[in-house]
PDB file of C-alpha atoms in Angstrom:
ATOM      1  CA  UNK A   1       0.000   0.000   0.000  1.00 56.00           C
ATOM      2  CA  UNK A   2       0.976   3.653  -0.312  1.00 57.00           C
ATOM      3  CA  UNK A   3       1.381   4.089   3.448  1.00 63.00           C
ATOM      4  CA  UNK A   4       3.746   1.109   3.655  1.00 65.00           C
ATOM      5  CA  UNK A   5       5.785   2.423   0.710  1.00 67.00           C
ATOM      6  CA  UNK A   6       6.205   5.729   2.546  1.00 69.00           C
ATOM      7  CA  UNK A   7       7.212   4.048   5.798  1.00 70.00           C
ATOM      8  CA  UNK A   8       3.973   4.991   7.525  1.00 76.00           C
ATOM      9  CA  UNK A   9       1.390   2.894   9.262  1.00 81.00           C
ATOM     10  CA  UNK A  10      -2.341   3.108   8.769  1.00 82.00           C
ATOM     11  CA  UNK A  11      -5.186   2.135  11.032  1.00 84.00           C
ATOM     12  CA  UNK A  12      -8.604   2.021   9.362  1.00 83.00           C
ATOM     13  CA  UNK A  13     -12.013   1.110  10.721  1.00 84.00           C
ATOM     14  CA  UNK A  14     -15.704   1.290   9.826  1.00 82.00           C
ATOM     15  CA  UNK A  15     -18.132   2.736  12.358  1.00 81.00           C
ATOM     16  CA  UNK A  16     -20.673   0.295  13.755  1.00 77.00           C
ATOM     17  CA  UNK A  17     -23.480  -0.269  11.279  1.00 77.00           C
ATOM     18  CA  UNK A  18     -21.282   0.878   8.375  1.00 75.00           C
ATOM     19  CA  UNK A  19     -19.109  -0.992   5.908  1.00 74.00           C
ATOM     20  CA  UNK A  20     -17.805  -4.266   7.301  1.00 74.00           C
ATOM     21  CA  UNK A  21     -18.618  -3.489  10.939  1.00 76.00           C
ATOM     22  CA  UNK A  22     -21.463  -5.130  12.792  1.00 82.00           C
ATOM     23  CA  UNK A  23     -24.173  -3.065  14.398  1.00 80.00           C
ATOM     24  CA  UNK A  24     -27.607  -1.718  13.707  1.00 85.00           C
ATOM     25  CA  UNK A  25     -28.040   1.805  12.358  1.00 85.00           C
ATOM     26  CA  UNK A  26     -31.389   1.969  14.153  1.00 88.00           C
ATOM     27  CA  UNK A  27     -29.508   1.989  17.466  1.00 91.00           C
ATOM     28  CA  UNK A  28     -26.509   4.153  16.559  1.00 92.00           C
ATOM     29  CA  UNK A  29     -25.759   7.765  17.460  1.00 96.00           C
ATOM     30  CA  UNK A  30     -23.032  10.301  16.778  1.00 96.00           C
ATOM     31  CA  UNK A  31     -21.891   9.866  20.381  1.00 97.00           C
ATOM     32  CA  UNK A  32     -21.515   6.120  19.848  1.00 95.00           C
ATOM     33  CA  UNK A  33     -19.407   6.656  16.738  1.00 94.00           C
ATOM     34  CA  UNK A  34     -17.303   9.297  18.506  1.00 97.00           C
ATOM     35  CA  UNK A  35     -16.653   6.831  21.351  1.00 95.00           C
ATOM     36  CA  UNK A  36     -15.536   4.263  18.766  1.00 94.00           C
ATOM     37  CA  UNK A  37     -13.177   6.793  17.148  1.00 94.00           C
ATOM     38  CA  UNK A  38     -11.730   7.714  20.542  1.00 94.00           C
ATOM     39  CA  UNK A  39     -11.161   4.038  21.398  1.00 93.00           C
ATOM     40  CA  UNK A  40      -9.452   3.374  18.059  1.00 93.00           C
ATOM     41  CA  UNK A  41      -7.327   6.516  18.428  1.00 93.00           C
ATOM     42  CA  UNK A  42      -6.118   5.294  21.824  1.00 92.00           C
ATOM     43  CA  UNK A  43      -4.669   2.214  20.100  1.00 90.00           C
ATOM     44  CA  UNK A  44      -2.094   4.544  18.563  1.00 87.00           C
ATOM     45  CA  UNK A  45      -0.559   5.158  21.993  1.00 81.00           C
ATOM     46  CA  UNK A  46       2.250   7.712  21.666  1.00 79.00           C
ATOM     47  CA  UNK A  47       2.182   8.113  17.885  1.00 84.00           C
ATOM     48  CA  UNK A  48       1.233  11.401  16.248  1.00 90.00           C
ATOM     49  CA  UNK A  49      -1.488  10.858  13.699  1.00 93.00           C
ATOM     50  CA  UNK A  50      -3.171  12.416  10.730  1.00 94.00           C
ATOM     51  CA  UNK A  51      -6.867  11.665  11.135  1.00 95.00           C
ATOM     52  CA  UNK A  52      -8.780  11.224   7.896  1.00 95.00           C
ATOM     53  CA  UNK A  53     -12.556  11.318   7.808  1.00 96.00           C
ATOM     54  CA  UNK A  54     -14.999  11.144   4.950  1.00 95.00           C
ATOM     55  CA  UNK A  55     -18.561  12.464   5.102  1.00 95.00           C
ATOM     56  CA  UNK A  56     -19.895  11.685   8.601  1.00 94.00           C
ATOM     57  CA  UNK A  57     -16.359  10.543   9.444  1.00 96.00           C
ATOM     58  CA  UNK A  58     -15.229  14.123   8.813  1.00 97.00           C
ATOM     59  CA  UNK A  59     -17.588  15.317  11.542  1.00 97.00           C
ATOM     60  CA  UNK A  60     -16.347  12.573  13.864  1.00 97.00           C
ATOM     61  CA  UNK A  61     -12.724  13.572  13.114  1.00 97.00           C
ATOM     62  CA  UNK A  62     -13.532  17.167  14.076  1.00 97.00           C
ATOM     63  CA  UNK A  63     -15.248  16.007  17.268  1.00 97.00           C
ATOM     64  CA  UNK A  64     -12.223  13.842  18.112  1.00 96.00           C
ATOM     65  CA  UNK A  65      -9.904  16.819  17.553  1.00 96.00           C
ATOM     66  CA  UNK A  66     -12.131  19.013  19.729  1.00 95.00           C
ATOM     67  CA  UNK A  67     -12.025  16.357  22.470  1.00 95.00           C
ATOM     68  CA  UNK A  68      -8.222  16.171  22.273  1.00 93.00           C
ATOM     69  CA  UNK A  69      -8.001  19.979  22.442  1.00 93.00           C
ATOM     70  CA  UNK A  70     -10.188  19.988  25.576  1.00 92.00           C
ATOM     71  CA  UNK A  71      -7.875  17.348  27.116  1.00 90.00           C
ATOM     72  CA  UNK A  72      -4.798  19.433  26.143  1.00 89.00           C
ATOM     73  CA  UNK A  73      -3.721  16.573  23.889  1.00 90.00           C
ATOM     74  CA  UNK A  74      -4.140  18.216  20.491  1.00 89.00           C
ATOM     75  CA  UNK A  75      -0.393  17.774  19.909  1.00 91.00           C
ATOM     76  CA  UNK A  76      -1.164  14.071  19.311  1.00 92.00           C
ATOM     77  CA  UNK A  77      -2.638  15.138  15.969  1.00 94.00           C
ATOM     78  CA  UNK A  78      -0.426  16.097  13.045  1.00 94.00           C
ATOM     79  CA  UNK A  79      -3.501  17.262  11.168  1.00 96.00           C
ATOM     80  CA  UNK A  80      -6.890  16.439   9.699  1.00 97.00           C
ATOM     81  CA  UNK A  81      -7.822  15.432   6.165  1.00 97.00           C
ATOM     82  CA  UNK A  82     -11.564  15.776   5.600  1.00 98.00           C
ATOM     83  CA  UNK A  83     -13.331  14.560   2.480  1.00 97.00           C
ATOM     84  CA  UNK A  84     -16.780  16.101   2.001  1.00 97.00           C
ATOM     85  CA  UNK A  85     -17.053  16.656   5.758  1.00 98.00           C
ATOM     86  CA  UNK A  86     -20.685  16.322   6.805  1.00 97.00           C
ATOM     87  CA  UNK A  87     -20.265  18.230  10.061  1.00 98.00           C
ATOM     88  CA  UNK A  88     -23.499  18.828  11.988  1.00 98.00           C
ATOM     89  CA  UNK A  89     -25.156  16.560   9.404  1.00 97.00           C
ATOM     90  CA  UNK A  90     -27.992  15.428  11.654  1.00 97.00           C
ATOM     91  CA  UNK A  91     -29.205  19.002  11.923  1.00 97.00           C
ATOM     92  CA  UNK A  92     -27.986  20.883   8.838  1.00 96.00           C
ATOM     93  CA  UNK A  93     -28.004  18.123   6.219  1.00 96.00           C
ATOM     94  CA  UNK A  94     -30.812  15.926   7.538  1.00 96.00           C
ATOM     95  CA  UNK A  95     -33.344  17.620   9.817  1.00 97.00           C
ATOM     96  CA  UNK A  96     -33.304  21.016   8.078  1.00 96.00           C
ATOM     97  CA  UNK A  97     -33.644  19.351   4.668  1.00 95.00           C
ATOM     98  CA  UNK A  98     -36.511  16.997   5.565  1.00 95.00           C
ATOM     99  CA  UNK A  99     -40.040  17.596   4.405  1.00 96.00           C
ATOM    100  CA  UNK A 100     -43.036  17.494   6.750  1.00 97.00           C
ATOM    101  CA  UNK A 101     -43.769  13.837   5.936  1.00 96.00           C
ATOM    102  CA  UNK A 102     -40.285  12.691   6.944  1.00 96.00           C
ATOM    103  CA  UNK A 103     -40.359  14.751  10.140  1.00 97.00           C
ATOM    104  CA  UNK A 104     -43.818  13.347  10.879  1.00 97.00           C
ATOM    105  CA  UNK A 105     -42.565   9.769  10.431  1.00 96.00           C
ATOM    106  CA  UNK A 106     -39.736  10.437  12.873  1.00 97.00           C
ATOM    107  CA  UNK A 107     -42.150  11.944  15.417  1.00 96.00           C
ATOM    108  CA  UNK A 108     -44.710   9.163  14.966  1.00 96.00           C
ATOM    109  CA  UNK A 109     -42.562   6.070  14.311  1.00 97.00           C
ATOM    110  CA  UNK A 110     -39.160   7.126  15.621  1.00 97.00           C
ATOM    111  CA  UNK A 111     -37.581   6.586  12.194  1.00 97.00           C
ATOM    112  CA  UNK A 112     -37.828   7.521   8.546  1.00 96.00           C
ATOM    113  CA  UNK A 113     -35.977   5.912   5.673  1.00 95.00           C
ATOM    114  CA  UNK A 114     -34.253   8.253   3.255  1.00 91.00           C
ATOM    115  CA  UNK A 115     -33.318   7.045  -0.245  1.00 88.00           C
ATOM    116  CA  UNK A 116     -29.602   6.470  -0.739  1.00 85.00           C
ATOM    117  CA  UNK A 117     -27.526   6.587  -3.897  1.00 83.00           C
ATOM    118  CA  UNK A 118     -25.270   3.931  -2.392  1.00 82.00           C
ATOM    119  CA  UNK A 119     -27.575   1.072  -1.394  1.00 82.00           C
ATOM    120  CA  UNK A 120     -30.578   0.433   0.804  1.00 86.00           C
ATOM    121  CA  UNK A 121     -32.546   3.394   2.178  1.00 90.00           C
ATOM    122  CA  UNK A 122     -30.747   4.981   5.147  1.00 89.00           C
ATOM    123  CA  UNK A 123     -32.641   4.992   8.466  1.00 94.00           C
ATOM    124  CA  UNK A 124     -32.748   8.330  10.234  1.00 96.00           C
ATOM    125  CA  UNK A 125     -33.958   7.893  13.787  1.00 96.00           C
ATOM    126  CA  UNK A 126     -35.325  10.343  16.313  1.00 97.00           C
ATOM    127  CA  UNK A 127     -32.507   9.187  18.604  1.00 96.00           C
ATOM    128  CA  UNK A 128     -29.858  10.020  15.974  1.00 97.00           C
ATOM    129  CA  UNK A 129     -31.282  13.512  15.403  1.00 97.00           C
ATOM    130  CA  UNK A 130     -31.825  14.367  19.068  1.00 97.00           C
ATOM    131  CA  UNK A 131     -28.522  12.956  20.330  1.00 98.00           C
ATOM    132  CA  UNK A 132     -26.694  14.596  17.422  1.00 97.00           C
ATOM    133  CA  UNK A 133     -27.715  18.006  18.776  1.00 97.00           C
ATOM    134  CA  UNK A 134     -25.340  17.510  21.710  1.00 96.00           C
ATOM    135  CA  UNK A 135     -22.381  17.312  19.290  1.00 97.00           C
ATOM    136  CA  UNK A 136     -23.020  20.301  17.011  1.00 96.00           C
ATOM    137  CA  UNK A 137     -19.932  22.342  16.177  1.00 95.00           C
ATOM    138  CA  UNK A 138     -21.528  25.145  14.182  1.00 88.00           C
ATOM    139  CA  UNK A 139     -22.411  27.168  17.270  1.00 78.00           C
ATOM    140  CA  UNK A 140     -19.055  28.965  17.460  1.00 81.00           C
ATOM    141  CA  UNK A 141     -15.441  28.892  16.413  1.00 85.00           C
ATOM    142  CA  UNK A 142     -13.426  25.663  16.629  1.00 90.00           C
ATOM    143  CA  UNK A 143     -10.188  26.410  18.492  1.00 89.00           C
ATOM    144  CA  UNK A 144      -8.137  23.762  16.692  1.00 92.00           C
ATOM    145  CA  UNK A 145      -4.604  24.943  15.982  1.00 91.00           C
ATOM    146  CA  UNK A 146      -3.529  22.292  13.477  1.00 94.00           C
ATOM    147  CA  UNK A 147      -3.270  21.620   9.759  1.00 97.00           C
ATOM    148  CA  UNK A 148      -6.618  20.917   8.119  1.00 98.00           C
ATOM    149  CA  UNK A 149      -7.059  19.873   4.502  1.00 98.00           C
ATOM    150  CA  UNK A 150     -10.581  19.687   3.096  1.00 98.00           C
ATOM    151  CA  UNK A 151     -11.366  18.056  -0.248  1.00 97.00           C
ATOM    152  CA  UNK A 152     -14.861  18.738  -1.535  1.00 97.00           C
ATOM    153  CA  UNK A 153     -16.551  17.746  -4.766  1.00 96.00           C
ATOM    154  CA  UNK A 154     -18.682  20.448  -6.333  1.00 96.00           C
ATOM    155  CA  UNK A 155     -21.024  17.803  -7.812  1.00 96.00           C
ATOM    156  CA  UNK A 156     -21.595  16.178  -4.422  1.00 94.00           C
ATOM    157  CA  UNK A 157     -25.327  15.417  -4.036  1.00 93.00           C
ATOM    158  CA  UNK A 158     -25.025  14.806  -0.277  1.00 94.00           C
ATOM    159  CA  UNK A 159     -22.773  17.566   1.074  1.00 96.00           C
ATOM    160  CA  UNK A 160     -23.027  20.909  -0.752  1.00 96.00           C
ATOM    161  CA  UNK A 161     -19.633  22.473  -1.422  1.00 97.00           C
ATOM    162  CA  UNK A 162     -20.631  25.614   0.482  1.00 96.00           C
ATOM    163  CA  UNK A 163     -20.789  23.433   3.593  1.00 97.00           C
ATOM    164  CA  UNK A 164     -16.999  22.929   3.342  1.00 97.00           C
ATOM    165  CA  UNK A 165     -16.450  26.679   3.047  1.00 97.00           C
ATOM    166  CA  UNK A 166     -18.632  27.272   6.120  1.00 96.00           C
ATOM    167  CA  UNK A 167     -16.415  24.842   8.024  1.00 97.00           C
ATOM    168  CA  UNK A 168     -13.259  26.694   6.958  1.00 96.00           C
ATOM    169  CA  UNK A 169     -14.776  29.849   8.493  1.00 94.00           C
ATOM    170  CA  UNK A 170     -15.352  28.034  11.798  1.00 95.00           C
ATOM    171  CA  UNK A 171     -11.778  26.761  12.142  1.00 95.00           C
ATOM    172  CA  UNK A 172      -9.423  29.033  14.083  1.00 92.00           C
ATOM    173  CA  UNK A 173      -6.308  27.495  12.556  1.00 92.00           C
ATOM    174  CA  UNK A 174      -4.416  29.603  10.048  1.00 91.00           C
ATOM    175  CA  UNK A 175      -3.393  26.452   8.200  1.00 96.00           C
ATOM    176  CA  UNK A 176      -6.644  25.407   6.519  1.00 97.00           C
ATOM    177  CA  UNK A 177      -6.851  24.587   2.825  1.00 97.00           C
ATOM    178  CA  UNK A 178     -10.037  23.788   0.935  1.00 97.00           C
ATOM    179  CA  UNK A 179      -9.714  22.057  -2.420  1.00 96.00           C
ATOM    180  CA  UNK A 180     -12.841  22.189  -4.551  1.00 97.00           C
ATOM    181  CA  UNK A 181     -13.039  19.507  -7.238  1.00 95.00           C
ATOM    182  CA  UNK A 182     -15.350  20.880  -9.922  1.00 96.00           C
ATOM    183  CA  UNK A 183     -16.485  17.492 -11.250  1.00 95.00           C
ATOM    184  CA  UNK A 184     -16.013  15.655  -7.931  1.00 93.00           C
ATOM    185  CA  UNK A 185     -18.785  13.636  -6.346  1.00 92.00           C
ATOM    186  CA  UNK A 186     -19.381  12.626  -2.731  1.00 91.00           C
ATOM    187  CA  UNK A 187     -17.267   9.497  -2.548  1.00 88.00           C
ATOM    188  CA  UNK A 188     -14.240  10.894  -4.403  1.00 90.00           C
ATOM    189  CA  UNK A 189     -13.168   7.380  -5.335  1.00 88.00           C
ATOM    190  CA  UNK A 190     -12.252   7.800  -9.003  1.00 90.00           C
ATOM    191  CA  UNK A 191      -8.559   7.117  -9.787  1.00 90.00           C
ATOM    192  CA  UNK A 192      -7.773  10.844 -10.012  1.00 91.00           C
ATOM    193  CA  UNK A 193      -9.532  11.462  -6.683  1.00 90.00           C
ATOM    194  CA  UNK A 194      -7.564   8.697  -4.983  1.00 87.00           C
ATOM    195  CA  UNK A 195      -4.295  10.088  -6.342  1.00 87.00           C
ATOM    196  CA  UNK A 196      -5.224  13.528  -5.006  1.00 87.00           C
TER     197      UNK A 196
END
């Protein structure tokens, strides 16, 4: 792999209910996924790390960095790489975008199923929305003094590219770069995206 060729190590994981991990999305919350990220990060022990997060993982990476800053351990991070970061997604990208029928289903049934371009409909639960409100970062500046690189496709149907620019405004670091990929989609998994 590329990391091995460069003499680096890589630790990768899927959040519960995603990818190859077990778990039920009907039970999951942002807090659960943050706890998983914190536990995995602790496996690194004394190594400095670049944390990479895509979509919801970008939000989790920011929450992990905020936690480390609060614990005066931000020096354990060499930086963040965020691909289409869906920060505050439960509120800004889900709840605020839902129509009355979807909000009614959540109030009545505790869940609604949103169509997904990537597979089965995605369950959005009342628990996910309500618990997500305790992790919002868009309420003020993020005092994270570290390198942040954001890659955002301008043809992303899930995370609008303006969302990445809003995040850049929230970050207090002077070392933030946003790369907009004009024909880039959400997953950024084409060969040219992977090279980037």
